[in-house]
Amino acid sequence: MKKHPLVKKVIISKKQINKKIKELAKSIEKYYYDEHQDLNQNTVLCLGLLKGSVPFMAKFIEQLTKLECQTEYMSVASFEGNIEATGVPRITADSNVDFSDRDVLIVEDIIDSGRTLKLIKEYLFGKGAKSVKICTIFDKKEGRKVDLHADWYGFDVPHKFLIGFGLDYQERLRNLPYVAIADEDKIKNWQWKKLK
Ligand code: IMP
Ligand code: MG
C-alpha cells in the first residue's frame, strides 16, 4: 500500500490491529459476561471519546457477540490541532445519557499523559457510574503525567507523535488504516495539498 508522505515509519499494520481488537473483545467479554454477570441492564455502556476512538469503536463492537452494548460519545479537547497536548483537557461535547448506576467502558484511541481519561473517569463517577473501565488500543506509557492506567490495552507505542487509525494531525490522517510515526521534519513546513 502507498504510504502517506507524512509517514516516517509504519509501526502497526491493519492486520495486526484487527487481530488485536478481536483478542481485546474476547477478553473484555470474558470479564463482563463470564465473570461479572451483575451488569446493570445486562448491558455495558461503551463510551467513545470523539473523534479518535471512532475507528476502534466501530471494529470493537462488531466483535462483541455475547455482550449487549450501548454506544455513547463525548468530546474532549486537549491537542487543539498541535502535536503536543496544550495542558488541561476540557469536555467540549457532553453526553446526555444517564450514567447513574451504569457500567461504563471507556473506548479510547490512545493514552498519553493520562489527563484526558483521568478527567473523564472522575466525571463519570461524579455522575454516579457504578463501574468505569478503560480500554485503549494504544498506550504511550512513557508519556504518563498522572496516575492512570488502562484496564485493557492493545499495543505499547513509543513516545513519539503518531498518526493513523483515529490519530490525527490537524484533524487529518485519522483514516490511515495503520499506525505510523509521523515525520516531524516534514510536519514543520507541511502544507495540505493534492496527494500524488
Ligand atoms: P492524554 O490526555 O495526554 O492522555 O491525551 C490523550 C489524547 O491525546 C488522545 O485521546 C489523543 O486524542 C491525543 N493524542 C495523544 N498522543 C497522540 C499522538 O501521538 N497522535 C495524535 N493524537 C494523540
Ligand atoms: Mg482521543
PDB file of C-alpha atoms and ligand atoms in Angstrom:
ATOM      1  CA  MET A   1       0.000   0.000   0.000  1.00  0.00           C
ATOM      2  CA  LYS A   2       1.202   3.519  -0.819  1.00  0.00           C
ATOM      3  CA  LYS A   3       2.204   5.356   2.344  1.00  0.00           C
ATOM      4  CA  HIS A   4       1.166   8.901   3.129  1.00  0.00           C
ATOM      5  CA  PRO A   5       4.103  11.334   2.721  1.00  0.00           C
ATOM      6  CA  LEU A   6       3.925  12.333   6.407  1.00  0.00           C
ATOM      7  CA  VAL A   7       4.615   8.743   7.431  1.00  0.00           C
ATOM      8  CA  LYS A   8       8.113   8.145   8.732  1.00  0.00           C
ATOM      9  CA  LYS A   9       7.593   4.544   9.748  1.00  0.00           C
ATOM     10  CA  VAL A  10       4.554   2.284   9.963  1.00  0.00           C
ATOM     11  CA  ILE A  11       4.708   0.610  13.357  1.00  0.00           C
ATOM     12  CA  ILE A  12       1.441  -1.349  13.456  1.00  0.00           C
ATOM     13  CA  SER A  13      -0.298  -2.770  10.388  1.00  0.00           C
ATOM     14  CA  LYS A  14      -4.015  -3.014   9.716  1.00  0.00           C
ATOM     15  CA  LYS A  15      -3.794  -6.785  10.063  1.00  0.00           C
ATOM     16  CA  GLN A  16      -2.130  -6.541  13.474  1.00  0.00           C
ATOM     17  CA  ILE A  17      -4.747  -4.007  14.622  1.00  0.00           C
ATOM     18  CA  ASN A  18      -7.648  -6.212  13.547  1.00  0.00           C
ATOM     19  CA  LYS A  19      -6.195  -9.266  15.250  1.00  0.00           C
ATOM     20  CA  LYS A  20      -5.611  -7.350  18.480  1.00  0.00           C
ATOM     21  CA  ILE A  21      -9.144  -5.931  18.528  1.00  0.00           C
ATOM     22  CA  LYS A  22     -10.560  -9.465  18.335  1.00  0.00           C
ATOM     23  CA  GLU A  23      -8.403 -10.508  21.297  1.00  0.00           C
ATOM     24  CA  LEU A  24      -9.401  -7.440  23.317  1.00  0.00           C
ATOM     25  CA  ALA A  25     -13.104  -8.036  22.646  1.00  0.00           C
ATOM     26  CA  LYS A  26     -12.735 -11.649  23.728  1.00  0.00           C
ATOM     27  CA  SER A  27     -11.059 -10.767  26.992  1.00  0.00           C
ATOM     28  CA  ILE A  28     -13.496  -7.934  27.733  1.00  0.00           C
ATOM     29  CA  GLU A  29     -16.460 -10.238  27.091  1.00  0.00           C
ATOM     30  CA  LYS A  30     -14.923 -12.795  29.386  1.00  0.00           C
ATOM     31  CA  TYR A  31     -14.631 -10.178  32.107  1.00  0.00           C
ATOM     32  CA  TYR A  32     -18.116  -8.688  31.826  1.00  0.00           C
ATOM     33  CA  TYR A  33     -20.113 -11.669  30.613  1.00  0.00           C
ATOM     34  CA  ASP A  34     -18.492 -14.682  32.255  1.00  0.00           C
ATOM     35  CA  GLU A  35     -17.106 -13.154  35.446  1.00  0.00           C
ATOM     36  CA  HIS A  36     -19.309 -10.134  36.243  1.00  0.00           C
ATOM     37  CA  GLN A  37     -22.848 -11.047  35.414  1.00  0.00           C
ATOM     38  CA  ASP A  38     -24.309  -8.291  37.558  1.00  0.00           C
ATOM     39  CA  LEU A  39     -24.191  -5.661  34.814  1.00  0.00           C
ATOM     40  CA  ASN A  40     -26.881  -3.049  35.158  1.00  0.00           C
ATOM     41  CA  GLN A  41     -29.494  -3.814  32.448  1.00  0.00           C
ATOM     42  CA  ASN A  42     -27.166  -6.643  31.335  1.00  0.00           C
ATOM     43  CA  THR A  43     -25.549  -4.024  29.149  1.00  0.00           C
ATOM     44  CA  VAL A  44     -22.135  -2.442  29.010  1.00  0.00           C
ATOM     45  CA  LEU A  45     -22.135   1.230  28.143  1.00  0.00           C
ATOM     46  CA  CYS A  46     -19.276   1.789  25.687  1.00  0.00           C
ATOM     47  CA  LEU A  47     -18.251   5.419  25.807  1.00  0.00           C
ATOM     48  CA  GLY A  48     -16.080   6.633  22.944  1.00  0.00           C
ATOM     49  CA  LEU A  49     -14.173   9.881  23.005  1.00  0.00           C
ATOM     50  CA  LEU A  50     -14.548  11.788  19.759  1.00  0.00           C
ATOM     51  CA  LYS A  51     -13.041  11.767  17.350  1.00  0.00           C
ATOM     52  CA  GLY A  52     -10.045   9.484  17.716  1.00  0.00           C
ATOM     53  CA  SER A  53     -11.899   6.467  19.075  1.00  0.00           C
ATOM     54  CA  VAL A  54     -14.255   6.093  16.095  1.00  0.00           C
ATOM     55  CA  PRO A  55     -12.297   3.512  14.030  1.00  0.00           C
ATOM     56  CA  PHE A  56     -11.522   1.463  17.135  1.00  0.00           C
ATOM     57  CA  MET A  57     -15.092   1.599  18.444  1.00  0.00           C
ATOM     58  CA  ALA A  58     -16.503   0.523  15.063  1.00  0.00           C
ATOM     59  CA  LYS A  59     -14.300  -2.550  14.866  1.00  0.00           C
ATOM     60  CA  PHE A  60     -14.514  -3.355  18.568  1.00  0.00           C
ATOM     61  CA  ILE A  61     -18.286  -3.515  18.899  1.00  0.00           C
ATOM     62  CA  GLU A  62     -18.692  -5.815  15.920  1.00  0.00           C
ATOM     63  CA  GLN A  63     -16.534  -8.337  17.783  1.00  0.00           C
ATOM     64  CA  LEU A  64     -18.878  -8.436  20.778  1.00  0.00           C
ATOM     65  CA  THR A  65     -21.061 -11.473  20.316  1.00  0.00           C
ATOM     66  CA  LYS A  66     -22.304 -12.279  23.812  1.00  0.00           C
ATOM     67  CA  LEU A  67     -22.440  -8.898  25.470  1.00  0.00           C
ATOM     68  CA  GLU A  68     -25.219  -6.350  24.986  1.00  0.00           C
ATOM     69  CA  CYS A  69     -23.684  -2.953  24.433  1.00  0.00           C
ATOM     70  CA  GLN A  70     -24.782   0.614  24.133  1.00  0.00           C
ATOM     71  CA  THR A  71     -22.566   3.187  22.414  1.00  0.00           C
ATOM     72  CA  GLU A  72     -22.316   6.788  23.509  1.00  0.00           C
ATOM     73  CA  TYR A  73     -19.824   9.535  22.730  1.00  0.00           C
ATOM     74  CA  MET A  74     -18.327  12.582  24.346  1.00  0.00           C
ATOM     75  CA  SER A  75     -15.839  15.062  23.041  1.00  0.00           C
ATOM     76  CA  VAL A  76     -12.740  16.169  24.888  1.00  0.00           C
ATOM     77  CA  ALA A  77     -10.171  18.624  23.561  1.00  0.00           C
ATOM     78  CA  SER A  78      -6.536  18.565  24.560  1.00  0.00           C
ATOM     79  CA  PHE A  79      -4.374  18.789  21.436  1.00  0.00           C
ATOM     80  CA  GLU A  80      -6.192  21.582  19.550  1.00  0.00           C
ATOM     81  CA  GLY A  81      -4.504  20.640  16.251  1.00  0.00           C
ATOM     82  CA  ASN A  82      -0.935  20.626  17.525  1.00  0.00           C
ATOM     83  CA  ILE A  83       1.430  17.752  18.020  1.00  0.00           C
ATOM     84  CA  GLU A  84       1.588  18.227  21.764  1.00  0.00           C
ATOM     85  CA  ALA A  85      -1.167  18.457  24.329  1.00  0.00           C
ATOM     86  CA  THR A  86      -1.798  22.029  25.380  1.00  0.00           C
ATOM     87  CA  GLY A  87      -2.357  21.129  29.017  1.00  0.00           C
ATOM     88  CA  VAL A  88      -5.724  20.851  30.668  1.00  0.00           C
ATOM     89  CA  PRO A  89      -8.282  18.805  28.723  1.00  0.00           C
ATOM     90  CA  ARG A  90     -11.863  20.033  28.663  1.00  0.00           C
ATOM     91  CA  ILE A  91     -15.197  18.461  27.727  1.00  0.00           C
ATOM     92  CA  THR A  92     -16.386  20.131  24.529  1.00  0.00           C
ATOM     93  CA  ALA A  93     -19.464  17.953  23.904  1.00  0.00           C
ATOM     94  CA  ASP A  94     -21.189  16.205  26.765  1.00  0.00           C
ATOM     95  CA  SER A  95     -23.379  13.107  26.512  1.00  0.00           C
ATOM     96  CA  ASN A  96     -26.994  13.345  27.623  1.00  0.00           C
ATOM     97  CA  VAL A  97     -27.126   9.712  28.749  1.00  0.00           C
ATOM     98  CA  ASP A  98     -27.870   8.993  32.411  1.00  0.00           C
ATOM     99  CA  PHE A  99     -24.654   7.440  33.734  1.00  0.00           C
ATOM    100  CA  SER A 100     -26.003   6.763  37.211  1.00  0.00           C
ATOM    101  CA  ASP A 101     -25.557   3.144  38.264  1.00  0.00           C
ATOM    102  CA  ARG A 102     -24.229   2.222  34.810  1.00  0.00           C
ATOM    103  CA  ASP A 103     -21.239   0.035  33.926  1.00  0.00           C
ATOM    104  CA  VAL A 104     -19.163   2.207  31.638  1.00  0.00           C
ATOM    105  CA  LEU A 105     -16.355   1.012  29.389  1.00  0.00           C
ATOM    106  CA  ILE A 106     -14.348   3.913  28.003  1.00  0.00           C
ATOM    107  CA  VAL A 107     -13.155   3.051  24.492  1.00  0.00           C
ATOM    108  CA  GLU A 108     -10.182   5.230  23.612  1.00  0.00           C
ATOM    109  CA  ASP A 109      -7.615   5.607  20.844  1.00  0.00           C
ATOM    110  CA  ILE A 110      -4.539   6.407  22.913  1.00  0.00           C
ATOM    111  CA  ILE A 111      -3.444   7.278  26.433  1.00  0.00           C
ATOM    112  CA  ASP A 112      -0.529   9.685  26.598  1.00  0.00           C
ATOM    113  CA  SER A 113      -0.302  11.903  29.704  1.00  0.00           C
ATOM    114  CA  GLY A 114      -3.429  10.217  31.087  1.00  0.00           C
ATOM    115  CA  ARG A 115      -5.048  13.597  31.857  1.00  0.00           C
ATOM    116  CA  THR A 116      -7.987  13.133  29.478  1.00  0.00           C
ATOM    117  CA  LEU A 117      -9.071   9.808  30.908  1.00  0.00           C
ATOM    118  CA  LYS A 118      -8.447  10.859  34.485  1.00  0.00           C
ATOM    119  CA  LEU A 119     -10.829  13.744  33.908  1.00  0.00           C
ATOM    120  CA  ILE A 120     -13.458  11.529  32.249  1.00  0.00           C
ATOM    121  CA  LYS A 121     -13.195   8.818  34.890  1.00  0.00           C
ATOM    122  CA  GLU A 122     -13.745  11.338  37.679  1.00  0.00           C
ATOM    123  CA  TYR A 123     -16.564  12.926  35.689  1.00  0.00           C
ATOM    124  CA  LEU A 124     -18.331   9.553  35.277  1.00  0.00           C
ATOM    125  CA  PHE A 125     -18.007   8.597  38.938  1.00  0.00           C
ATOM    126  CA  GLY A 126     -19.291  12.089  39.766  1.00  0.00           C
ATOM    127  CA  LYS A 127     -22.376  11.274  37.653  1.00  0.00           C
ATOM    128  CA  GLY A 128     -22.919   8.111  39.714  1.00  0.00           C
ATOM    129  CA  ALA A 129     -21.491   5.431  37.396  1.00  0.00           C
ATOM    130  CA  LYS A 130     -21.390   2.006  39.082  1.00  0.00           C
ATOM    131  CA  SER A 131     -18.147   0.957  37.375  1.00  0.00           C
ATOM    132  CA  VAL A 132     -15.736   2.610  34.976  1.00  0.00           C
ATOM    133  CA  LYS A 133     -13.201   0.592  32.992  1.00  0.00           C
ATOM    134  CA  ILE A 134     -10.805   1.723  30.300  1.00  0.00           C
ATOM    135  CA  CYS A 135      -9.897   0.028  27.044  1.00  0.00           C
ATOM    136  CA  THR A 136      -7.423   1.825  24.805  1.00  0.00           C
ATOM    137  CA  ILE A 137      -5.988   0.477  21.588  1.00  0.00           C
ATOM    138  CA  PHE A 138      -2.682   2.336  22.008  1.00  0.00           C
ATOM    139  CA  ASP A 139      -0.816   3.050  25.244  1.00  0.00           C
ATOM    140  CA  LYS A 140       2.036   5.584  25.286  1.00  0.00           C
ATOM    141  CA  LYS A 141       3.157   4.713  28.805  1.00  0.00           C
ATOM    142  CA  GLU A 142       6.290   6.886  28.685  1.00  0.00           C
ATOM    143  CA  GLY A 143       4.114   9.967  28.279  1.00  0.00           C
ATOM    144  CA  ARG A 144       2.264   9.454  31.543  1.00  0.00           C
ATOM    145  CA  LYS A 145       1.983  12.535  33.791  1.00  0.00           C
ATOM    146  CA  VAL A 146      -0.772  11.352  36.125  1.00  0.00           C
ATOM    147  CA  ASP A 147      -1.601   8.085  37.828  1.00  0.00           C
ATOM    148  CA  LEU A 148      -3.898   6.433  35.305  1.00  0.00           C
ATOM    149  CA  HIS A 149      -3.788   3.011  33.728  1.00  0.00           C
ATOM    150  CA  ALA A 150      -5.850   1.136  31.171  1.00  0.00           C
ATOM    151  CA  ASP A 151      -7.729  -1.983  32.236  1.00  0.00           C
ATOM    152  CA  TRP A 152      -7.121  -3.308  28.727  1.00  0.00           C
ATOM    153  CA  TYR A 153      -4.755  -2.022  26.050  1.00  0.00           C
ATOM    154  CA  GLY A 154      -3.847  -3.199  22.587  1.00  0.00           C
ATOM    155  CA  PHE A 155      -0.295  -2.032  21.929  1.00  0.00           C
ATOM    156  CA  ASP A 156       2.508  -0.287  23.786  1.00  0.00           C
ATOM    157  CA  VAL A 157       3.614   2.549  21.493  1.00  0.00           C
ATOM    158  CA  PRO A 158       6.691   4.784  21.543  1.00  0.00           C
ATOM    159  CA  HIS A 159       6.672   8.298  22.980  1.00  0.00           C
ATOM    160  CA  LYS A 160       6.535   9.881  19.514  1.00  0.00           C
ATOM    161  CA  PHE A 161       3.898  11.727  17.530  1.00  0.00           C
ATOM    162  CA  LEU A 162       1.743   9.066  15.845  1.00  0.00           C
ATOM    163  CA  ILE A 163      -0.792   9.223  13.035  1.00  0.00           C
ATOM    164  CA  GLY A 164      -3.457   6.902  11.689  1.00  0.00           C
ATOM    165  CA  PHE A 165      -6.264   4.641  12.879  1.00  0.00           C
ATOM    166  CA  GLY A 166      -8.022   7.557  14.571  1.00  0.00           C
ATOM    167  CA  LEU A 167      -4.928   9.558  15.472  1.00  0.00           C
ATOM    168  CA  ASP A 168      -4.817  12.869  13.670  1.00  0.00           C
ATOM    169  CA  TYR A 169      -2.527  15.686  12.668  1.00  0.00           C
ATOM    170  CA  GLN A 170      -4.577  18.864  12.206  1.00  0.00           C
ATOM    171  CA  GLU A 171      -7.763  16.748  12.011  1.00  0.00           C
ATOM    172  CA  ARG A 172      -6.385  14.803   9.025  1.00  0.00           C
ATOM    173  CA  LEU A 173      -4.933  11.276   8.708  1.00  0.00           C
ATOM    174  CA  ARG A 174      -7.409   9.588  11.059  1.00  0.00           C
ATOM    175  CA  ASN A 175      -8.376   7.490   8.021  1.00  0.00           C
ATOM    176  CA  LEU A 176      -4.992   5.770   7.630  1.00  0.00           C
ATOM    177  CA  PRO A 177      -5.633   2.048   8.262  1.00  0.00           C
ATOM    178  CA  TYR A 178      -2.257   1.616  10.018  1.00  0.00           C
ATOM    179  CA  VAL A 179      -0.425   3.461  12.792  1.00  0.00           C
ATOM    180  CA  ALA A 180       2.760   5.286  11.945  1.00  0.00           C
ATOM    181  CA  ILE A 181       5.374   7.535  13.475  1.00  0.00           C
ATOM    182  CA  ALA A 182       4.933  10.918  11.815  1.00  0.00           C
ATOM    183  CA  ASP A 183       7.811  12.595  10.029  1.00  0.00           C
ATOM    184  CA  GLU A 184       8.286  15.590  12.326  1.00  0.00           C
ATOM    185  CA  ASP A 185      10.795  17.279   9.965  1.00  0.00           C
ATOM    186  CA  LYS A 186       8.229  17.284   7.157  1.00  0.00           C
ATOM    187  CA  ILE A 187       5.442  18.370   9.509  1.00  0.00           C
ATOM    188  CA  LYS A 188       7.294  21.615  10.314  1.00  0.00           C
ATOM    189  CA  ASN A 189       6.718  23.052   6.824  1.00  0.00           C
ATOM    190  CA  TRP A 190       3.762  20.943   5.801  1.00  0.00           C
ATOM    191  CA  GLN A 191       1.014  22.335   3.537  1.00  0.00           C
ATOM    192  CA  TRP A 192      -2.077  20.275   2.779  1.00  0.00           C
ATOM    193  CA  LYS A 193      -2.150  19.757  -0.951  1.00  0.00           C
ATOM    194  CA  LYS A 194      -3.322  17.243  -3.526  1.00  0.00           C
ATOM    195  CA  LEU A 195      -1.720  13.855  -2.939  1.00  0.00           C
ATOM    196  CA  LYS A 196       0.287  12.495  -5.826  1.00  0.00           C
TER     197      LYS A 196
HETATM  198  P1  IMP B   1      -3.685  12.489  27.199  1.00  0.00           P
HETATM  199  O1  IMP B   1      -4.737  13.309  27.899  1.00  0.00           O
HETATM  200  O2  IMP B   1      -2.359  13.173  27.232  1.00  0.00           O
HETATM  201  O3  IMP B   1      -3.628  11.074  27.674  1.00  0.00           O
HETATM  202  O4  IMP B   1      -4.022  12.522  25.682  1.00  0.00           O
HETATM  203  C1  IMP B   1      -4.928  11.765  25.122  1.00  0.00           C
HETATM  204  C2  IMP B   1      -5.369  12.309  23.772  1.00  0.00           C
HETATM  205  O5  IMP B   1      -4.333  12.985  23.062  1.00  0.00           O
HETATM  206  C3  IMP B   1      -5.734  11.139  22.929  1.00  0.00           C
HETATM  207  O6  IMP B   1      -7.074  10.798  23.109  1.00  0.00           O
HETATM  208  C4  IMP B   1      -5.447  11.629  21.531  1.00  0.00           C
HETATM  209  O7  IMP B   1      -6.588  12.261  21.024  1.00  0.00           O
HETATM  210  C5  IMP B   1      -4.336  12.618  21.708  1.00  0.00           C
HETATM  211  N1  IMP B   1      -3.016  12.026  21.367  1.00  0.00           N
HETATM  212  C6  IMP B   1      -2.092  11.509  22.207  1.00  0.00           C
HETATM  213  N2  IMP B   1      -0.990  11.086  21.565  1.00  0.00           N
HETATM  214  C7  IMP B   1      -1.237  11.316  20.247  1.00  0.00           C
HETATM  215  C8  IMP B   1      -0.462  11.089  19.051  1.00  0.00           C
HETATM  216  O8  IMP B   1       0.676  10.566  19.059  1.00  0.00           O
HETATM  217  N3  IMP B   1      -1.057  11.462  17.888  1.00  0.00           N
HETATM  218  C9  IMP B   1      -2.298  12.028  17.825  1.00  0.00           C
HETATM  219  N4  IMP B   1      -3.041  12.253  18.913  1.00  0.00           N
HETATM  220  C10 IMP B   1      -2.520  11.911  20.122  1.00  0.00           C
HETATM  221 MG    MG B   2      -8.592  10.799  21.862  1.00  0.00          MG
END
